[in-house]
XYZ file of C-alpha atoms in Angstrom:
558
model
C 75.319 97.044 118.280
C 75.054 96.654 114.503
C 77.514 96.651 111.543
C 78.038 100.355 112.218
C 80.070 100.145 114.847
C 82.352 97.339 113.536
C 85.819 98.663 111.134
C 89.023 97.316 109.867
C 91.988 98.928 109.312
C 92.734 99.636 105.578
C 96.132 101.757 104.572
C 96.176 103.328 107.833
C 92.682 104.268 108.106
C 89.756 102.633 110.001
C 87.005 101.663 107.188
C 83.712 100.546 108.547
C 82.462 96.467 107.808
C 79.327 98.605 106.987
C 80.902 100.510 103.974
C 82.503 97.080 102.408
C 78.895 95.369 103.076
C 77.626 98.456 101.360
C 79.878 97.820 98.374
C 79.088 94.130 97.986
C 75.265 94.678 98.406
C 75.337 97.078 95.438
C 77.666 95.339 93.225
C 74.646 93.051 92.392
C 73.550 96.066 90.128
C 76.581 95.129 88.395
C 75.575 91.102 88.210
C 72.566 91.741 86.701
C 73.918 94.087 84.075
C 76.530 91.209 83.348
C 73.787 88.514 83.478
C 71.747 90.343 81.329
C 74.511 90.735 78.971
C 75.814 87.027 79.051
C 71.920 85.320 78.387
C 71.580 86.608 74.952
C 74.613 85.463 73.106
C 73.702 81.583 73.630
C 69.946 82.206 74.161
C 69.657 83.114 70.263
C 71.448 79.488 69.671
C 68.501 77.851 71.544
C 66.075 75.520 69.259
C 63.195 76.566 70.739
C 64.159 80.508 70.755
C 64.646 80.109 67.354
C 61.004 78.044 66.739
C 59.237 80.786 68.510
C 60.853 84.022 67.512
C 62.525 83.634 64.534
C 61.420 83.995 60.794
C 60.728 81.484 58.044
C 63.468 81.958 55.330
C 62.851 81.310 51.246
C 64.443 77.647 52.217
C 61.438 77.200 54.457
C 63.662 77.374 57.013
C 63.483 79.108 60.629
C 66.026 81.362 61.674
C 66.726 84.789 62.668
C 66.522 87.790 60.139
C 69.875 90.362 60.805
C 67.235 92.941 61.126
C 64.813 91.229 64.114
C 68.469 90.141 65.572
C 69.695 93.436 66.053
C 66.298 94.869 67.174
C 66.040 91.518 70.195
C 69.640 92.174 71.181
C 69.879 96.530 70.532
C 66.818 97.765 71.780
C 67.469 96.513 75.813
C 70.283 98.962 75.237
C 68.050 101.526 74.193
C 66.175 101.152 77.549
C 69.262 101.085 79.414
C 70.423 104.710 77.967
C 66.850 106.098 78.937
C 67.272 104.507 82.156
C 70.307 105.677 82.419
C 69.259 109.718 81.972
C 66.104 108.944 83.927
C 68.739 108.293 86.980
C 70.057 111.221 86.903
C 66.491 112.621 88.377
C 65.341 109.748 90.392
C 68.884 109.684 92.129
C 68.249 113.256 93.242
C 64.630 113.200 94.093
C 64.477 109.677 95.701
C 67.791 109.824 97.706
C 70.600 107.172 96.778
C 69.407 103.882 98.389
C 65.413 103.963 97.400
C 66.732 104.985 93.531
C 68.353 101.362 93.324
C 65.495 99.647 94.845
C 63.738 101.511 91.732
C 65.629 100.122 89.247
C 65.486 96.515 91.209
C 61.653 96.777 90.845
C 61.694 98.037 86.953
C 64.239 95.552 85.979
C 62.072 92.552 87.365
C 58.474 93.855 85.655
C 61.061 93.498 82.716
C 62.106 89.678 83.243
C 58.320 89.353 84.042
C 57.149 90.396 80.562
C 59.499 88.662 78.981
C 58.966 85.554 80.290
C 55.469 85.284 79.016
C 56.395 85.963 75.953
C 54.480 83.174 73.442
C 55.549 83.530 69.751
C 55.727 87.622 69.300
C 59.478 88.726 69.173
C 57.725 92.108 69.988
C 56.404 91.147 73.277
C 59.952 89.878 73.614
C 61.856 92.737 73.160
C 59.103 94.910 74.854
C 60.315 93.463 77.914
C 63.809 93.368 77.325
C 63.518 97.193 76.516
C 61.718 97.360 79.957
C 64.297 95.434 81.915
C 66.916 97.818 80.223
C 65.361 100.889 82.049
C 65.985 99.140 85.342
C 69.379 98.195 84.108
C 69.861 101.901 83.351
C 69.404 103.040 86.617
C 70.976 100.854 88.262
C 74.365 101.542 86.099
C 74.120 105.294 87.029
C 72.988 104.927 90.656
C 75.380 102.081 91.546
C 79.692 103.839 90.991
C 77.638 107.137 92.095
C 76.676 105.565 95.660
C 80.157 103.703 95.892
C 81.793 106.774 94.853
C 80.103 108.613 97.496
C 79.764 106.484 100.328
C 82.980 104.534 100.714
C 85.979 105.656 102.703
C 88.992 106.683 99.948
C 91.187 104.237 101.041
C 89.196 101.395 99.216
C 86.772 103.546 97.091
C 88.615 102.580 93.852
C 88.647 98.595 95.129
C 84.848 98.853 95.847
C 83.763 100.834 92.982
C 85.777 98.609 90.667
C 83.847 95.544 92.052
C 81.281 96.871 89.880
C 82.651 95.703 87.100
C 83.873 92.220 88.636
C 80.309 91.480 89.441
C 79.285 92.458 85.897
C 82.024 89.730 84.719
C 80.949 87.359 87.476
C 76.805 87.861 85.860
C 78.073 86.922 82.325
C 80.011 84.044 83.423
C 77.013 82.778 85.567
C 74.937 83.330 82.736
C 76.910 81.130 80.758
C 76.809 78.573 83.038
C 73.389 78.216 83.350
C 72.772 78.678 79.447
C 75.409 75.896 79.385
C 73.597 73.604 81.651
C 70.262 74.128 79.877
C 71.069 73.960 76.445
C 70.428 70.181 76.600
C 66.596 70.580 77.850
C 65.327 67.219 76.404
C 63.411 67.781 73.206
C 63.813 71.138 70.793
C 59.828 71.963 71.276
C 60.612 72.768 74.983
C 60.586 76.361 76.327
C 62.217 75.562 79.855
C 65.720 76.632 78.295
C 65.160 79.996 78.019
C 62.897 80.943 80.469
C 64.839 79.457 83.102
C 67.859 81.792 81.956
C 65.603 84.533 82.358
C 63.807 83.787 85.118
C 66.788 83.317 87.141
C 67.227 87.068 87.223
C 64.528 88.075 89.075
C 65.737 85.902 92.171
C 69.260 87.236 91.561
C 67.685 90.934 91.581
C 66.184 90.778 95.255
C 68.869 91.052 97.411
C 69.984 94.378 96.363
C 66.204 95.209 95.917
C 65.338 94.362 99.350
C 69.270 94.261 101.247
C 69.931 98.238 100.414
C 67.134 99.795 102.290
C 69.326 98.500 105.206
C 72.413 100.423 104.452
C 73.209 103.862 105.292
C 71.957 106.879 102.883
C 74.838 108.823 100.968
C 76.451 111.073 103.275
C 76.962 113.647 99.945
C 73.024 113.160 99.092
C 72.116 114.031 102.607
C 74.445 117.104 103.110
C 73.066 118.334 99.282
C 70.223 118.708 100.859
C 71.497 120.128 104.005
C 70.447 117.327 106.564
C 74.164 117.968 108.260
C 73.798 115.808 110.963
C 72.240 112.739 109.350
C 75.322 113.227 106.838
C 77.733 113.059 109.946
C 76.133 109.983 111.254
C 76.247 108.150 107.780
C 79.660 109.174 107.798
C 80.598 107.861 110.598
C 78.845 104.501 110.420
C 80.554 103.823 107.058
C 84.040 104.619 109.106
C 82.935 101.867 111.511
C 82.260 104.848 114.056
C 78.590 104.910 114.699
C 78.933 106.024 118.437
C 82.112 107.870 117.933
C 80.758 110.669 115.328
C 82.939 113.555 116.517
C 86.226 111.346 115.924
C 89.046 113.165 114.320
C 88.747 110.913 111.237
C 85.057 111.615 110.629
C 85.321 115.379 111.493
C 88.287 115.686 108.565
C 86.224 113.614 105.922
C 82.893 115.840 107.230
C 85.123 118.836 106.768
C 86.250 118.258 103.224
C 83.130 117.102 102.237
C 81.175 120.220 103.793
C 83.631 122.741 102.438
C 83.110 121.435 98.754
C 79.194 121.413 99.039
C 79.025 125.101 100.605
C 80.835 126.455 97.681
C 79.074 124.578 94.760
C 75.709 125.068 96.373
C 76.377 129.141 96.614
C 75.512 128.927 93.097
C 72.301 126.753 93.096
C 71.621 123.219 91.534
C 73.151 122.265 88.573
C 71.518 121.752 85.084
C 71.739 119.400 82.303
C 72.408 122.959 80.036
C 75.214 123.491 82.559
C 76.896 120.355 81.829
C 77.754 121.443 78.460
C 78.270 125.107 78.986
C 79.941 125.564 82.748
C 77.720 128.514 83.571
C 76.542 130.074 85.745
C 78.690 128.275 88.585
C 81.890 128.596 86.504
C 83.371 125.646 88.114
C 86.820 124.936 86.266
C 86.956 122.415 83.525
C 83.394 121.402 84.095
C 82.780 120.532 80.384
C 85.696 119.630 79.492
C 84.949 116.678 82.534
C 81.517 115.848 80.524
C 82.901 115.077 77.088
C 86.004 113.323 78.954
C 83.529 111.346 80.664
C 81.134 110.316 77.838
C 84.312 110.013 75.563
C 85.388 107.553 78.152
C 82.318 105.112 78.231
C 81.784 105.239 74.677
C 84.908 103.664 74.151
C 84.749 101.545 76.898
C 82.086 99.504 74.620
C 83.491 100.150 71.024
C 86.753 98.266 72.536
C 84.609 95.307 71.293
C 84.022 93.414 74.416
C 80.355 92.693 73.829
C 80.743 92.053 70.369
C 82.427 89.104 71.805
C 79.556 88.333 74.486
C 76.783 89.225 72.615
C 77.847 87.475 69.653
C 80.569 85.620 70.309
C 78.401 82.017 70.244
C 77.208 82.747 66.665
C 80.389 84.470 65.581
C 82.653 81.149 66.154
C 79.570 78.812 65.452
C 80.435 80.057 61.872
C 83.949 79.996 62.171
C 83.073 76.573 62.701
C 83.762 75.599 66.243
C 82.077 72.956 67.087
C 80.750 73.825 70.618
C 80.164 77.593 70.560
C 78.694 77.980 74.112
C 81.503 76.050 75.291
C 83.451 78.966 73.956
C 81.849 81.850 75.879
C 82.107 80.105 78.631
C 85.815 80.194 78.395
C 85.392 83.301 77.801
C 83.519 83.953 80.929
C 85.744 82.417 83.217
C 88.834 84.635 81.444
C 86.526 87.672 82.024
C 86.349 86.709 86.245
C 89.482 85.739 86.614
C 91.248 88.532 85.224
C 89.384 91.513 86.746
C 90.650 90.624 90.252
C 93.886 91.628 89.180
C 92.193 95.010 88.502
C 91.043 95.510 91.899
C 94.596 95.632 92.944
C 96.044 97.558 90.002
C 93.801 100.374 90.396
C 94.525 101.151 94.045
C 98.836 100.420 93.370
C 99.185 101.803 89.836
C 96.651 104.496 89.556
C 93.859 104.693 86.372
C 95.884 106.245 83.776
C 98.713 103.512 83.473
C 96.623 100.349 83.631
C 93.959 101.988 80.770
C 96.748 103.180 78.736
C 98.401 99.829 77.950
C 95.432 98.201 78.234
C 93.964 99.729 75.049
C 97.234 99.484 73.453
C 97.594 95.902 74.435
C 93.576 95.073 73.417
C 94.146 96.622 69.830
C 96.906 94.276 69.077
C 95.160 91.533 69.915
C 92.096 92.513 67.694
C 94.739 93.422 64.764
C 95.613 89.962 64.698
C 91.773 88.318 65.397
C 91.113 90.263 62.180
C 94.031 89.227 60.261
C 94.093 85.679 61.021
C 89.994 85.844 60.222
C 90.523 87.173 56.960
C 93.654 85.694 55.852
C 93.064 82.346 57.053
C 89.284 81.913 57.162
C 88.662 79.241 60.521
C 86.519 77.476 58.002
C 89.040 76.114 55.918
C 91.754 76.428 58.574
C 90.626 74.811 61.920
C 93.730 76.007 63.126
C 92.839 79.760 62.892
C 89.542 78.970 64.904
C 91.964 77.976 67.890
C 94.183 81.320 67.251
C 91.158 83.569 67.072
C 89.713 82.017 70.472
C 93.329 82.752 72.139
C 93.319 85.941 70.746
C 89.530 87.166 72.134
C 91.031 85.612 75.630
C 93.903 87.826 75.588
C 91.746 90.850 74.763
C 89.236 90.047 77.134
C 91.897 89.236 79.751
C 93.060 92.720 79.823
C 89.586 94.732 79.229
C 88.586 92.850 82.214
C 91.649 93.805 84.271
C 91.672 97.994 82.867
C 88.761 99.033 80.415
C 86.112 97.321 82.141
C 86.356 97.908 86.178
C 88.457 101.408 85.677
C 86.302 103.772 83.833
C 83.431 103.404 86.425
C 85.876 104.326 88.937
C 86.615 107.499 86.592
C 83.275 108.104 86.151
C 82.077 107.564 89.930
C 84.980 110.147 90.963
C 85.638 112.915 88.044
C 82.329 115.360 88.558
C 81.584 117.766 91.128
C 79.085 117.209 93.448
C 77.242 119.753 91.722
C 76.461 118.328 88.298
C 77.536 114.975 89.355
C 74.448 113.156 88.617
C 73.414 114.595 85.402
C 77.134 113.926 84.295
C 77.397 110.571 85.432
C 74.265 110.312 83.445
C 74.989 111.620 80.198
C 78.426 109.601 80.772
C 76.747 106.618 80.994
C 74.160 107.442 78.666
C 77.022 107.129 75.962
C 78.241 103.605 77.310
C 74.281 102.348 76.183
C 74.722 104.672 73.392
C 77.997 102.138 72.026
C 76.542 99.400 73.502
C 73.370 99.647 71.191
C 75.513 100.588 67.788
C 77.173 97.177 68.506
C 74.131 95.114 69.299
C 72.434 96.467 66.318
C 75.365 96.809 63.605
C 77.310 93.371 64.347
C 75.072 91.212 62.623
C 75.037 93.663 59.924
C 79.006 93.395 59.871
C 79.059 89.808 60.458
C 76.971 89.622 56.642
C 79.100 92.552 54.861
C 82.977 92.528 56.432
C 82.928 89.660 58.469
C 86.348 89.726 60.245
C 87.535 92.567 59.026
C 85.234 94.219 61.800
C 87.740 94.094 63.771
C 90.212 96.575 62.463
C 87.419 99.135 63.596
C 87.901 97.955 67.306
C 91.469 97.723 66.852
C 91.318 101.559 65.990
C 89.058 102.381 68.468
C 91.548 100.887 71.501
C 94.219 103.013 69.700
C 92.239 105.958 70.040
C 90.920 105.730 73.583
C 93.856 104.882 75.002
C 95.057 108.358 73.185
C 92.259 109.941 75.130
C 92.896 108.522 78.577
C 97.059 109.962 78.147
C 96.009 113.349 76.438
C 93.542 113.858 79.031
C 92.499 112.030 81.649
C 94.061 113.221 85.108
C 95.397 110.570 87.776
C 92.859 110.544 91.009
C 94.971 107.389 92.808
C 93.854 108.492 96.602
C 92.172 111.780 96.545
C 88.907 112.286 97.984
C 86.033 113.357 96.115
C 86.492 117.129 96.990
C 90.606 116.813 95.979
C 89.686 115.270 92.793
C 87.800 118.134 91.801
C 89.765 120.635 93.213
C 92.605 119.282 91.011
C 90.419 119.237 87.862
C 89.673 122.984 88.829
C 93.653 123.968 88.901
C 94.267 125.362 85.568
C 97.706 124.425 86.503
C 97.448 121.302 86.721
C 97.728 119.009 83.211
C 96.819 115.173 82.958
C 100.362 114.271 81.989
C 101.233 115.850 85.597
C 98.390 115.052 87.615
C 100.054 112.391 89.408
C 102.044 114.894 91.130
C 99.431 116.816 92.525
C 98.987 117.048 96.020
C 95.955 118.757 98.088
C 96.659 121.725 100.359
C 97.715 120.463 104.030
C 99.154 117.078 102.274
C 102.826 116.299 102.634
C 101.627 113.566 99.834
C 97.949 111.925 98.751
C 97.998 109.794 101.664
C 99.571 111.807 104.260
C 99.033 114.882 105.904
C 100.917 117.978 107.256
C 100.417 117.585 111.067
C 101.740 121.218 111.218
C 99.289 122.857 108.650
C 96.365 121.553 110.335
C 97.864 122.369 113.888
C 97.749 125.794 112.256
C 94.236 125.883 110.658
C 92.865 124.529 114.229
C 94.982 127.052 116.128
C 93.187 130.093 113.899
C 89.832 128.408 114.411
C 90.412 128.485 118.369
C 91.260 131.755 118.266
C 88.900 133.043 116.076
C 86.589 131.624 118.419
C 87.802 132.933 121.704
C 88.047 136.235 119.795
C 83.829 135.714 119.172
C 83.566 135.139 122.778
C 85.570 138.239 124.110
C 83.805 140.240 121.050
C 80.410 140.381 122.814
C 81.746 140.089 125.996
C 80.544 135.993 126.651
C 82.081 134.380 129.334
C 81.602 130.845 128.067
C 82.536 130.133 124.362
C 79.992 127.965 122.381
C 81.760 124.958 121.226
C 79.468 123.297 120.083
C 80.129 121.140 116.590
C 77.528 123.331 114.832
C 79.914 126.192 115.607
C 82.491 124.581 114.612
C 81.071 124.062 111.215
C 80.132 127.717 110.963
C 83.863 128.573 112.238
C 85.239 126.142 109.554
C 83.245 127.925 106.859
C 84.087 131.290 107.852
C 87.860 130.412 107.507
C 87.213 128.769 104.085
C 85.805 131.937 102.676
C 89.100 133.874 104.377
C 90.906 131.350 102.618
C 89.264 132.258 99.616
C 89.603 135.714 99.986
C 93.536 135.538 100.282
């Protein structure tokens, strides 16, 4: 029968096993971001690393210069952001599902190139540039396909398991850099390579597992393959033989109405993101810059200037196991985005992000202070307050920052421009996570510490953003969420109270409106039929989709 036909009940609504499979499967994009992320920071600790790649020093020394440091760790992040923009194409042309397996096969020619590195730092970071284009795509293509495919009722749980799985790839990767940081003898190359070589096998099953799953219902409807839309639809409601159900037929509605409108116009540009023309569609830069805005500051919080530097950082604060360390770190990072899956769907996104910035830059206040007023070197007690105080930071990114703003970013744009947005928007989180790859060791040398009073003001200032700004989308669909955005009415600081047309509230509707709406479609119909003098109506749900459009633009027209 397959998973298609198999659902569970979720807030009142049937959700297909298929669509939480779906959101699993894909998540693994988010692993191997996270794993990616998570190998570095102890990787440029390793003996043999160092042998290989680094440079001699005047001491006759070998160790890393700042500048080849920031070029091995930056430059993936370069490859990410051109990955990233190259997404925005290849998630058009290709369709959804074959887009992922894309940036699967990219990312593992990456890890490939990289593991036969010999001695060049150059062929090294060649192939971590290369994995970052797969990485890229895969950080684009992944919220967009949740967004799109997954019922409402747990489309901010799923899409948030993005991030968990990110926090679930670092902490693996600090296990295994943990377990193979004792490789008998320094001349030995197994360490690293292992670390790396473990991604490709952890890249396979989403390579392989989501040419199994259904297509985007949205993609396929873009391009005006209606009925393979309605059966995607209704396999990810658990409803493969029951396609006409009420359920399916009022997501296929909303979904169709929204597409018809934005497609009058034509396909969207990347000149339109930034200017709104020539579709006009309300608020439709001001949803770019929000966006980018958003994932900027998602990375100048300062969470990977904890996990890509956080072993060497409190190696010279003089802790005595550093790797230890971020793996404490790691575990805080799991742990504390489950939470998150919950908040988002209970509390909304503009609470949780909110005092979660606020709450973040008082912990970095105080990492900075304590660093600078009572250097860990000479204090061994301030070592122990700065690790407590990157915990309680990364305890609450983990829970708001990290898993919310893809949600925010899978939901915000139309369907319209939503790939090129999503793009640039994510675009801008490799854009921040570059400037901190490359400028920490920089700052480590020159401020030290004191580095962190420019995270602290950066949490001050995006969680400014999110309550000046951002509007609440807690249970909308897609099509709501942008038909909010588009009422000039409507302001962020009273979003929450918005409510679509035919709603009593966000999760309920008004039996009586759509009694209505179907009453005036049956008429209209019979009034067709007696028009041309037909004796037998034609019911048929093509018709009804042509009915249904005819009343939107009446709608419209009022």
């Amino acid at each position: 029968m397959g998973l298609g036909t198999f659902s569970i009940r979720v807030r009142g609504a049937e959700c297909g096993i298929e669509a939480i499979v779906l959101g699993i499967m894909t998540s693994i994009g988010g692993f191997l971001f996270g794993y990616d992320t998570g190998q570095i920071s102890s990787t440029l600790l390793f003996p043999d690393f160092i042998n290989r790649f680094g440079q001699t020093q005047p001491d006759g020394s070998i160790a890393f210069d700042a500048t080849i440091k920031s070029l091995i760790v930056s430059l993936m992040s370069i490859g990410t952001l051109i990955g990233a923009l190259a997404g925005a194409y290849t998630a058009d042309w290709f369709g959804r599902r074959r887009n992922l397996a894309i940036g699967v096969f990219v990312f593992v020619i990456g890890n490939i190139i990289q593991i036969t590195a010999m001695y060049s730092w150059i062929h090294l970071t060649i192939g971590r540039i290369v994995a970052g284009l797969g990485i890229g795509v895969l950080s684009i293509g992944v919220p967009m396909f949740q967004s799109e495919c997954c019922p409402r009722e747990i489309r901010g749980a799923v899409v948030a398991s993005y991030q968990l799985m990110i926090t679930i790839g670092i902490l693996i990767s600090n296990i295994v850099n943990y377990g193979v940081r004792d490789t008998p003898g320094d001349d030995t190359d197994a360490s690293w390579r292992i670390v790396i070589g473990l991604g490709i096998g952890f890249s396979l099953p989403l390579g392989v597992g989501i040419l199994f799953t259904p297509e985007s219902p949205r993609w396929l409807a873009g391009k005006g393959r209606w009925e393979e839309a309605r059966m995607s639809m209704a396999r990810l409601r658990g409803m493969k033989y029951d396609a006409t159900n009420v359920l399916v037929g009022e997501d296929f509605r909303e979904m169709e109405q929204s597409i018809e409108q934005q497609n009058s116009a034509g396909q969207g540009s990347w000149m339109e993101c930034f200017t709104g023309q020539p579709s006009g569609i309300p608020r439709l830069v001001y949803r770019t810059f929000l966006g980018c805005a958003l994932q900027f500051f998602q990375q100048w919080t300062g969470v990977n200037y904890f996990f890509y530097y956080g072993a060497t950082i409190f190696q010279s604060a003089g802790i005595e196991d550093p790797i230890q360390v971020q793996l404490i770190l790691g575990a805080v990072n799991v742990a504390c985005t489950i939470p998150g899956l919950y908040l988002i769907e209970r509390l909304g996104r503009r609470v949780p992000l909110v005092i979660g910035g606020l709450w973040q830059a008082v912990w970095l206040l105080i990492f900075a202070i304590i660093g600078i007023a009572l250097p860990p070197t000479e204090n061994p007690t301030s070592g122990i307050v700065m690790i407590v105080c990157a915990c309680m930071f990364i305890a609450s990114f983990a829970s708001t920052w990290g898993p919310f703003v893809w949600v925010v970013i899978g939901e915000t744009f139309p369907l319209r421009t939503r790939a090129k947005q999503a793009s640039l928007a994510t675009a801008f989180n490799w854009l921040g996570n570059f400037l901190i790859g490359f400028l920490t060791p920089y700052a480590n040398n020159g401020i030290g510490y004191a580095f962190g009073f420019v995270f602290f003001g950066c949490n001050f200032v995006a969680a400014g953003v999110v309550y000046f700004f951002l509007f609440e989308t807690k249970s909308l669909s897609l099509e709501n969420v942008d038909e909010m955005y588009s009422d000039r009415n409507i302001k962020p600081l009273t979003s929450k109270k918005w409510v679509p047309l035919g709603y009593i509230s966000r999760k309920e509707r008004d039996g009586s409106y759509w009694e209505r709406r179907h009453s005036a479609l049956g008429q209209k119909a019979n009034g067709v039929g007696e028009e041309h003098g037909e004796k037998d109506v034609d019911t048929s749900p093509e018709r009804g989709i042509s009915l249904h459009q005819e009343s939107v633009a009446d709608e419209l027209r009022v």
